[in-house]
Short mmCIF file of C-alpha atoms and ligand atoms in Angstrom, two decimals:
data_model
loop_
_atom_site.label_atom_id
_atom_site.label_comp_id
_atom_site.label_asym_id
_atom_site.label_seq_id
_atom_site.Cartn_x
_atom_site.Cartn_y
_atom_site.Cartn_z
CA UNK A 1 -31.51 -46.55 -61.27
CA UNK A 2 -28.46 -46.84 -59.12
CA UNK A 3 -25.81 -44.36 -58.15
CA UNK A 4 -23.44 -43.87 -61.07
CA UNK A 5 -19.89 -43.02 -60.02
CA UNK A 6 -18.06 -44.13 -63.15
CA UNK A 7 -17.95 -40.93 -65.21
CA UNK A 8 -14.34 -41.58 -66.22
CA UNK A 9 -15.57 -44.67 -68.08
CA UNK A 10 -18.29 -42.80 -69.93
CA UNK A 11 -20.94 -40.13 -69.48
CA UNK A 12 -24.58 -39.82 -70.53
CA UNK A 13 -25.26 -37.53 -73.49
CA UNK A 14 -26.65 -34.13 -72.62
CA UNK A 15 -30.09 -33.47 -74.15
CA UNK A 16 -28.72 -30.38 -75.93
CA UNK A 17 -26.13 -32.57 -77.65
CA UNK A 18 -28.78 -34.96 -78.92
CA UNK A 19 -30.89 -32.01 -80.13
CA UNK A 20 -27.91 -30.57 -82.01
CA UNK A 21 -27.18 -33.94 -83.65
CA UNK A 22 -30.71 -34.97 -84.57
CA UNK A 23 -31.09 -33.05 -87.90
CA UNK A 24 -27.84 -34.59 -89.16
CA UNK A 25 -29.12 -38.08 -88.42
CA UNK A 26 -32.36 -37.23 -90.16
CA UNK A 27 -33.11 -34.77 -92.98
CA UNK A 28 -29.59 -33.27 -93.19
CA UNK A 29 -28.02 -36.66 -93.82
CA UNK A 30 -25.66 -35.55 -96.58
CA UNK A 31 -22.13 -36.78 -97.06
CA UNK A 32 -19.78 -33.88 -96.29
CA UNK A 33 -17.68 -35.01 -99.25
CA UNK A 34 -20.51 -34.55 -101.78
CA UNK A 35 -20.55 -31.35 -103.81
CA UNK A 36 -24.34 -31.00 -104.21
CA UNK A 37 -26.53 -28.93 -101.86
CA UNK A 38 -27.09 -31.59 -99.26
CA UNK A 39 -23.40 -32.41 -99.18
CA UNK A 40 -22.50 -28.75 -98.81
CA UNK A 41 -25.00 -28.40 -95.97
CA UNK A 42 -23.28 -31.27 -94.12
CA UNK A 43 -19.86 -29.81 -94.92
CA UNK A 44 -20.88 -26.44 -93.46
CA UNK A 45 -21.98 -28.10 -90.21
CA UNK A 46 -18.75 -30.10 -90.09
CA UNK A 47 -16.60 -27.01 -90.59
CA UNK A 48 -18.52 -25.08 -87.93
CA UNK A 49 -17.91 -27.96 -85.52
CA UNK A 50 -14.21 -27.95 -86.44
CA UNK A 51 -13.98 -24.23 -85.82
CA UNK A 52 -15.67 -24.53 -82.42
CA UNK A 53 -13.32 -27.29 -81.28
CA UNK A 54 -10.26 -25.39 -82.54
CA UNK A 55 -11.33 -22.29 -80.60
CA UNK A 56 -11.94 -24.34 -77.44
CA UNK A 57 -8.39 -25.71 -77.60
CA UNK A 58 -6.74 -22.40 -78.42
CA UNK A 59 -5.72 -23.83 -81.81
CA UNK A 60 -4.80 -21.19 -84.39
CA UNK A 61 -6.05 -23.08 -87.46
CA UNK A 62 -9.28 -25.02 -87.71
CA UNK A 63 -7.52 -27.41 -90.13
CA UNK A 64 -5.54 -28.69 -87.14
CA UNK A 65 -8.67 -30.48 -85.88
CA UNK A 66 -8.94 -34.04 -87.26
CA UNK A 67 -12.14 -35.93 -86.49
CA UNK A 68 -11.57 -39.62 -85.74
CA UNK A 69 -13.57 -42.43 -84.15
CA UNK A 70 -12.52 -41.75 -80.55
CA UNK A 71 -9.66 -41.50 -78.09
CA UNK A 72 -8.22 -44.88 -78.99
CA UNK A 73 -7.91 -44.03 -82.67
CA UNK A 74 -6.55 -40.56 -81.94
CA UNK A 75 -3.84 -42.00 -79.67
CA UNK A 76 -2.88 -44.62 -82.27
CA UNK A 77 -2.79 -42.08 -85.07
CA UNK A 78 -0.74 -39.65 -82.98
CA UNK A 79 1.94 -42.06 -81.86
CA UNK A 80 2.25 -44.20 -84.99
CA UNK A 81 1.52 -41.42 -87.48
CA UNK A 82 4.12 -39.04 -86.04
CA UNK A 83 6.78 -41.69 -85.35
CA UNK A 84 6.54 -43.14 -88.87
CA UNK A 85 6.62 -39.69 -90.45
CA UNK A 86 9.77 -38.76 -88.52
CA UNK A 87 11.65 -42.04 -88.80
CA UNK A 88 14.20 -40.52 -91.16
CA UNK A 89 15.41 -38.45 -88.17
CA UNK A 90 15.33 -41.21 -85.57
CA UNK A 91 13.41 -44.14 -84.13
CA UNK A 92 13.30 -43.41 -80.41
CA UNK A 93 9.99 -42.72 -78.60
CA UNK A 94 9.36 -41.75 -74.99
CA UNK A 95 6.18 -42.51 -73.06
CA UNK A 96 5.20 -43.38 -69.46
CA UNK A 97 4.28 -46.55 -67.61
CA UNK A 98 0.78 -45.29 -66.76
CA UNK A 99 -0.52 -44.32 -70.20
CA UNK A 100 -3.82 -45.58 -71.55
CA UNK A 101 -3.53 -48.92 -73.33
CA UNK A 102 -4.09 -47.14 -76.66
CA UNK A 103 -0.73 -45.35 -76.31
CA UNK A 104 1.07 -48.30 -74.75
CA UNK A 105 -0.23 -50.61 -77.49
CA UNK A 106 0.77 -48.19 -80.25
CA UNK A 107 4.29 -47.96 -78.78
CA UNK A 108 4.51 -51.75 -78.51
CA UNK A 109 3.49 -52.09 -82.13
CA UNK A 110 6.23 -49.63 -83.15
CA UNK A 111 8.75 -51.51 -80.99
CA UNK A 112 7.96 -54.63 -83.02
CA UNK A 113 8.88 -52.64 -86.14
CA UNK A 114 12.29 -51.77 -84.72
CA UNK A 115 11.57 -48.53 -82.85
CA UNK A 116 13.11 -48.09 -79.41
CA UNK A 117 10.68 -47.11 -76.64
CA UNK A 118 11.64 -45.56 -73.29
CA UNK A 119 8.89 -45.95 -70.71
CA UNK A 120 9.27 -43.40 -67.90
CA UNK A 121 8.42 -44.62 -64.40
CA UNK A 122 6.15 -42.72 -61.97
CA UNK A 123 6.63 -42.23 -58.23
CA UNK A 124 4.41 -43.63 -55.47
CA UNK A 125 1.97 -40.74 -56.03
CA UNK A 126 1.72 -41.44 -59.75
CA UNK A 127 3.73 -38.36 -60.73
CA UNK A 128 6.49 -37.98 -63.25
CA UNK A 129 9.71 -36.03 -62.76
CA UNK A 130 10.43 -33.59 -65.62
CA UNK A 131 14.11 -34.22 -64.92
CA UNK A 132 13.57 -37.86 -65.89
CA UNK A 133 12.10 -36.86 -69.22
CA UNK A 134 15.06 -34.55 -69.78
CA UNK A 135 17.50 -37.40 -69.17
CA UNK A 136 15.64 -39.74 -71.50
CA UNK A 137 15.67 -37.39 -74.52
CA UNK A 138 18.25 -38.22 -77.19
CA UNK A 139 19.16 -36.78 -80.59
CA UNK A 140 17.11 -39.56 -82.22
CA UNK A 141 14.00 -39.04 -80.03
CA UNK A 142 11.19 -38.09 -82.37
CA UNK A 143 7.96 -38.50 -80.35
CA UNK A 144 7.13 -38.00 -76.67
CA UNK A 145 3.64 -39.13 -75.59
CA UNK A 146 2.58 -38.34 -72.00
CA UNK A 147 -0.99 -38.18 -70.78
CA UNK A 148 -2.57 -35.06 -69.34
CA UNK A 149 -4.55 -36.78 -66.58
CA UNK A 150 -4.65 -40.43 -65.65
CA UNK A 151 -7.94 -42.26 -66.15
CA UNK A 152 -7.57 -44.46 -63.04
CA UNK A 153 -6.12 -42.11 -60.44
CA UNK A 154 -6.88 -38.69 -61.94
CA UNK A 155 -3.24 -37.67 -61.38
CA UNK A 156 -2.31 -34.68 -63.58
CA UNK A 157 1.14 -34.51 -65.15
CA UNK A 158 2.95 -31.13 -65.45
CA UNK A 159 2.16 -31.09 -69.15
CA UNK A 160 3.32 -27.56 -70.02
CA UNK A 161 6.75 -28.27 -68.54
CA UNK A 162 7.02 -31.71 -70.15
CA UNK A 163 5.84 -30.36 -73.50
CA UNK A 164 8.40 -27.59 -73.42
CA UNK A 165 11.24 -30.01 -72.64
CA UNK A 166 10.26 -32.35 -75.46
CA UNK A 167 9.83 -29.63 -78.05
CA UNK A 168 13.04 -27.81 -77.10
CA UNK A 169 14.86 -31.01 -78.03
CA UNK A 170 13.06 -31.28 -81.36
CA UNK A 171 10.64 -34.08 -80.46
CA UNK A 172 6.95 -34.02 -81.38
CA UNK A 173 4.92 -33.80 -78.17
CA UNK A 174 1.62 -35.71 -77.88
CA UNK A 175 -0.68 -35.60 -74.88
CA UNK A 176 -3.79 -37.71 -74.29
CA UNK A 177 -6.22 -35.20 -72.78
CA UNK A 178 -9.27 -37.50 -72.85
CA UNK A 179 -9.83 -37.29 -69.09
CA UNK A 180 -8.58 -33.74 -68.62
CA UNK A 181 -10.61 -31.89 -71.21
CA UNK A 182 -13.68 -30.22 -69.70
CA UNK A 183 -12.29 -30.68 -66.20
CA UNK A 184 -9.20 -28.49 -66.52
CA UNK A 185 -8.49 -25.54 -68.81
CA UNK A 186 -6.54 -26.72 -71.85
CA UNK A 187 -4.77 -24.64 -74.45
CA UNK A 188 -2.49 -26.26 -76.99
CA UNK A 189 -0.19 -23.22 -76.99
CA UNK A 190 0.17 -23.06 -73.19
CA UNK A 191 0.65 -26.83 -73.01
CA UNK A 192 3.07 -26.83 -75.95
CA UNK A 193 1.19 -29.76 -77.46
CA UNK A 194 1.90 -30.73 -81.06
CA UNK A 195 -0.71 -33.49 -80.91
CA UNK A 196 -3.61 -33.75 -78.45
CA UNK A 197 -6.33 -36.38 -78.03
CA UNK A 198 -9.98 -35.77 -77.10
CA UNK A 199 -12.96 -38.12 -76.86
CA UNK A 200 -16.60 -36.96 -76.91
CA UNK A 201 -18.16 -39.63 -74.72
CA UNK A 202 -16.14 -38.54 -71.69
CA UNK A 203 -17.66 -35.05 -71.87
CA UNK A 204 -21.37 -35.87 -72.26
CA UNK A 205 -21.10 -36.23 -76.02
CA UNK A 206 -21.72 -39.22 -78.31
CA UNK A 207 -19.64 -42.38 -78.35
CA UNK A 208 -17.56 -43.18 -81.41
CA UNK A 209 -16.09 -39.74 -82.11
CA UNK A 210 -12.95 -38.00 -81.00
CA UNK A 211 -10.42 -35.48 -82.16
CA UNK A 212 -6.72 -35.45 -82.78
CA UNK A 213 -5.33 -31.92 -82.75
CA UNK A 214 -2.39 -31.81 -85.18
CA UNK A 215 -0.24 -28.68 -85.05
CA UNK A 216 0.26 -27.32 -88.58
CA UNK A 217 3.57 -28.53 -89.98
CA UNK A 218 3.75 -31.76 -87.96
CA UNK A 219 4.29 -34.69 -90.32
CA UNK A 220 1.73 -37.50 -90.06
CA UNK A 221 1.49 -40.81 -91.89
CA UNK A 222 -2.22 -41.74 -92.13
CA UNK A 223 -3.14 -45.02 -90.48
CA UNK A 224 -6.28 -45.45 -92.58
CA UNK A 225 -6.31 -45.50 -96.36
CA UNK A 226 -9.12 -44.91 -98.82
CA UNK A 227 -9.88 -41.20 -99.03
CA UNK A 228 -8.63 -37.68 -98.63
CA UNK A 229 -11.00 -36.66 -95.84
CA UNK A 230 -9.76 -34.75 -92.80
CA UNK A 231 -6.87 -33.00 -94.54
CA UNK A 232 -5.69 -36.36 -95.88
CA UNK A 233 -4.83 -37.58 -92.39
CA UNK A 234 -7.88 -39.77 -91.74
CA UNK A 235 -9.71 -41.49 -94.59
CA UNK A 236 -13.38 -42.38 -94.32
CA UNK A 237 -16.75 -40.60 -94.50
CA UNK A 238 -16.94 -38.25 -91.55
CA UNK A 239 -19.63 -38.81 -88.92
CA UNK A 240 -21.07 -35.32 -89.25
CA UNK A 241 -23.83 -35.77 -86.65
CA UNK A 242 -21.31 -36.97 -84.08
CA UNK A 243 -18.90 -34.13 -84.91
CA UNK A 244 -21.73 -31.64 -84.37
CA UNK A 245 -22.53 -33.39 -81.07
CA UNK A 246 -18.88 -33.30 -80.02
CA UNK A 247 -18.65 -29.57 -80.70
CA UNK A 248 -21.82 -28.95 -78.68
CA UNK A 249 -20.49 -31.08 -75.79
CA UNK A 250 -17.18 -29.18 -75.88
CA UNK A 251 -18.99 -25.83 -75.62
CA UNK A 252 -21.18 -27.00 -72.72
CA UNK A 253 -18.20 -28.56 -70.91
CA UNK A 254 -16.32 -25.28 -70.98
CA UNK A 255 -19.36 -23.31 -69.82
CA UNK A 256 -19.84 -25.46 -66.72
CA UNK A 257 -16.18 -26.26 -66.01
CA UNK A 258 -15.38 -23.76 -63.25
CA UNK A 259 -18.56 -24.40 -61.27
CA UNK A 260 -18.24 -28.17 -61.68
CA UNK A 261 -14.59 -28.13 -60.58
CA UNK A 262 -15.64 -26.59 -57.25
CA UNK A 263 -18.80 -28.65 -56.79
CA UNK A 264 -17.30 -32.02 -57.69
CA UNK A 265 -14.05 -31.29 -55.88
CA UNK A 266 -15.98 -30.71 -52.64
CA UNK A 267 -18.09 -33.87 -53.12
CA UNK A 268 -15.04 -35.96 -54.01
CA UNK A 269 -13.13 -34.75 -50.95
CA UNK A 270 -16.11 -35.51 -48.71
CA UNK A 271 -16.36 -39.01 -50.15
CA UNK A 272 -12.65 -39.65 -49.91
CA UNK A 273 -12.16 -38.29 -46.42
CA UNK A 274 -15.27 -40.13 -45.26
CA UNK A 275 -13.93 -43.45 -46.57
CA UNK A 276 -10.36 -42.99 -45.35
CA UNK A 277 -11.50 -41.98 -41.85
CA UNK A 278 -14.30 -44.53 -41.41
CA UNK A 279 -12.69 -47.65 -42.89
CA UNK A 280 -9.40 -48.98 -41.56
CA UNK A 281 -6.86 -50.33 -44.04
CA UNK A 282 -7.69 -47.89 -46.82
CA UNK A 283 -5.28 -45.84 -48.87
CA UNK A 284 -5.59 -43.16 -51.54
CA UNK A 285 -3.88 -43.88 -54.84
CA UNK A 286 -2.45 -40.75 -56.39
CA UNK A 287 -1.21 -37.33 -55.36
CA UNK A 288 -3.78 -35.53 -53.22
CA UNK A 289 -3.46 -32.13 -54.90
CA UNK A 290 -2.34 -32.73 -58.45
CA UNK A 291 -5.45 -34.60 -59.44
CA UNK A 292 -8.66 -34.18 -61.41
CA UNK A 293 -11.33 -32.79 -59.09
CA UNK A 294 -13.80 -35.59 -59.82
CA UNK A 295 -11.63 -38.69 -59.33
CA UNK A 296 -10.66 -40.75 -56.29
CA UNK A 297 -8.88 -44.10 -56.39
CA UNK A 298 -8.78 -46.00 -53.11
CA UNK A 299 -7.29 -49.36 -52.16
CA UNK A 300 -8.98 -51.47 -49.49
CA UNK A 301 -6.56 -53.77 -47.69
CA UNK A 302 -7.52 -57.44 -47.98
CA UNK A 303 -10.31 -56.82 -50.49
CA UNK A 304 -10.15 -57.50 -54.18
CA UNK A 305 -11.17 -54.59 -56.36
CA UNK A 306 -13.44 -56.67 -58.58
CA UNK A 307 -15.14 -58.27 -55.54
CA UNK A 308 -15.86 -54.89 -54.02
CA UNK A 309 -17.04 -53.47 -57.33
CA UNK A 310 -19.48 -56.38 -57.76
CA UNK A 311 -20.72 -56.11 -54.16
CA UNK A 312 -21.32 -52.39 -54.58
CA UNK A 313 -23.15 -53.02 -57.84
CA UNK A 314 -25.56 -55.27 -55.93
CA UNK A 315 -26.19 -52.30 -53.62
CA UNK A 316 -26.91 -50.09 -56.65
CA UNK A 317 -23.57 -48.29 -56.69
CA UNK A 318 -21.63 -48.34 -59.96
CA UNK A 319 -17.87 -47.81 -59.70
CA UNK A 320 -14.85 -49.25 -61.42
CA UNK A 321 -12.15 -51.61 -60.17
CA UNK A 322 -8.96 -49.78 -60.96
CA UNK A 323 -6.93 -52.82 -60.08
CA UNK A 324 -7.30 -56.51 -59.61
CA UNK A 325 -6.31 -59.23 -57.72
CA UNK A 326 -4.38 -62.31 -56.98
CA UNK A 327 -6.17 -64.98 -58.93
CA UNK A 328 -4.15 -64.70 -62.09
CA UNK A 329 -7.42 -64.64 -64.00
CA UNK A 330 -7.69 -60.87 -63.83
CA UNK A 331 -5.02 -58.47 -64.89
CA UNK A 332 -3.69 -56.18 -62.16
CA UNK A 333 -3.86 -52.49 -62.99
CA UNK A 334 -0.66 -51.44 -64.75
CA UNK A 335 -1.17 -47.96 -63.30
CA UNK A 336 -1.27 -49.02 -59.65
CA UNK A 337 1.59 -51.42 -60.22
CA UNK A 338 3.69 -48.65 -61.74
CA UNK A 339 3.04 -46.68 -58.52
CA UNK A 340 4.50 -49.56 -56.53
CA UNK A 341 1.20 -50.93 -55.24
CA UNK A 342 0.96 -54.69 -54.84
CA UNK A 343 -2.70 -55.51 -55.50
CA UNK A 344 -2.36 -58.91 -53.76
CA UNK A 345 -1.12 -57.27 -50.56
CA UNK A 346 -2.46 -53.71 -50.67
CA UNK A 347 -5.90 -54.68 -51.93
CA UNK A 348 -7.44 -53.79 -55.27
CA UNK A 349 -8.15 -50.23 -56.19
CA UNK A 350 -11.64 -48.82 -56.60
CA UNK A 351 -12.12 -45.78 -58.78
CA UNK A 352 -14.88 -43.40 -57.84
CA UNK A 353 -15.42 -40.83 -60.59
CA UNK A 354 -18.07 -38.17 -60.09
CA UNK A 355 -20.00 -36.18 -62.67
CA UNK A 356 -22.87 -33.93 -63.62
CA UNK A 357 -25.65 -35.85 -61.85
CA UNK A 358 -23.71 -36.67 -58.66
CA UNK A 359 -25.41 -35.28 -55.56
CA UNK A 360 -24.61 -34.86 -51.90
CA UNK A 361 -27.28 -37.43 -51.05
CA UNK A 362 -25.60 -40.00 -53.31
CA UNK A 363 -22.24 -39.46 -51.66
CA UNK A 364 -23.87 -39.83 -48.25
CA UNK A 365 -25.48 -43.10 -49.34
CA UNK A 366 -22.11 -44.48 -50.45
CA UNK A 367 -20.56 -43.43 -47.14
CA UNK A 368 -23.40 -45.13 -45.27
CA UNK A 369 -23.19 -48.40 -47.20
CA UNK A 370 -19.51 -48.87 -47.93
CA UNK A 371 -18.16 -49.71 -44.44
CA UNK A 372 -20.62 -52.59 -44.07
CA UNK A 373 -19.86 -53.96 -47.53
CA UNK A 374 -16.10 -53.86 -46.92
CA UNK A 375 -16.52 -55.44 -43.50
CA UNK A 376 -18.61 -58.28 -44.98
CA UNK A 377 -16.05 -58.97 -47.69
CA UNK A 378 -13.19 -58.91 -45.22
CA UNK A 379 -15.03 -61.16 -42.77
CA UNK A 380 -15.85 -63.68 -45.46
CA UNK A 381 -12.39 -63.20 -46.95
CA UNK A 382 -14.17 -63.37 -50.26
CA UNK A 383 -11.71 -63.51 -53.12
CA UNK A 384 -14.20 -62.78 -55.85
CA UNK A 385 -17.85 -63.13 -56.64
CA UNK A 386 -18.07 -66.86 -57.08
CA UNK A 387 -15.22 -69.21 -56.51
CA UNK A 388 -11.67 -67.99 -55.97
CA UNK A 389 -9.83 -67.85 -59.24
CA UNK A 390 -12.97 -68.04 -61.35
CA UNK A 391 -13.80 -64.39 -61.50
CA UNK A 392 -14.27 -63.10 -65.03
CA UNK A 393 -11.34 -61.56 -66.79
CA UNK A 394 -11.23 -57.88 -66.03
CA UNK A 395 -11.06 -55.50 -68.95
CA UNK A 396 -8.62 -52.61 -68.65
CA UNK A 397 -10.20 -49.57 -67.03
CA UNK A 398 -11.49 -47.19 -69.74
N1 LIG B 401 -7.33 -42.27 -73.24
C1 LIG B 401 -7.80 -42.19 -71.99
C2 LIG B 401 -7.00 -41.50 -70.93
C3 LIG B 401 -9.04 -42.75 -71.67
O1 LIG B 401 -9.49 -42.69 -70.42
C4 LIG B 401 -9.79 -43.37 -72.70
C5 LIG B 401 -11.08 -43.99 -72.38
O2 LIG B 401 -11.24 -45.14 -72.30
C6 LIG B 401 -9.23 -43.42 -74.00
C7 LIG B 401 -8.00 -42.86 -74.22
C8 LIG B 401 -9.96 -44.09 -75.13
O3 LIG B 401 -11.02 -43.28 -75.60
P1 LIG B 401 -12.21 -43.93 -76.44
O4 LIG B 401 -13.08 -44.66 -75.47
O5 LIG B 401 -12.91 -42.74 -77.06
O6 LIG B 401 -11.61 -44.82 -77.47
#
């Protein structure tokens, strides 16, 4: 298999996670809502998983952990659920221009229902000024949703400061910590988060499960109807096996976090410095220091991101195009655009995201191959794999 450098898109499940899940996919298949023995067995496992996740987040009550189908659902539930619950107090929401599409889409949907949304800009390094948040807060601001770490650039927002500002002014503070959890220490009390999103498949857990932390006392209008599961906030039979897997992945992520921060940070810096020094016309996207240790986004002047991604794939290197292109067929990255990059002039962004199986030898191989690939694309002035303007539509970066 090739060299996988797309861990921000998804991660492989750890064998321990699969082992922990297996009984609940097999003999312990009970519905955690059933009152007979098998149901109670499933319920016990679910509550143990809830307790483990609550402890990992520094949450005081295990009931604050709501299992949902993933980061996208948690973001939607957080933004819409909290805004609708608080609409008697006001209908103003604050978010940022670089949020994941799940948050942006939820805000757009509320805007269509008459809510007012303020979208905070970021600077050229992808950072947000707390002062700007302060200025945007109004008496009718009910929800502030700002991500912990950006999925494309890895840039980390000053969440504790932002959370404090929002909460001091009476707004509910939500942070999407999908990319940050397991890579940075997170505590809902330190970060002053009222609502916090996690997703298991970004931390070597199963796909299709996530968590919304809901601080006790925060009003939420459920976005799914049909049952009283998950403290009445999220209807539907709970995926017990996946919840058990998520809890196991959370525990393992915290155990290896410190060592992985150092190891991946060193590999990422070697990769990044190697690229920036060996290839002319390259530029880092995102603040050098306030970033996740595993992520590097780089623009290559005169080269489309999707062309380079496809050419690297042919060489057995899997990365993600953080930005597109000038054809009109692909959507430019809203994150890089918010940072003032012009994909048509500055080149598309490539996201390298490192993880558990990344080795020194893999990084060296990328450094050996990349200059030649970029040179070929520049020489051919290739504007996409295939004919200019016919490249497939690019999905938003996960
Ligand atoms: N938020 C961020 C920052 C992400 O990177 C992702 C991943 O795509 C999501 C939310 C969505 O998570 P999920 O894939 O579990 O729906």
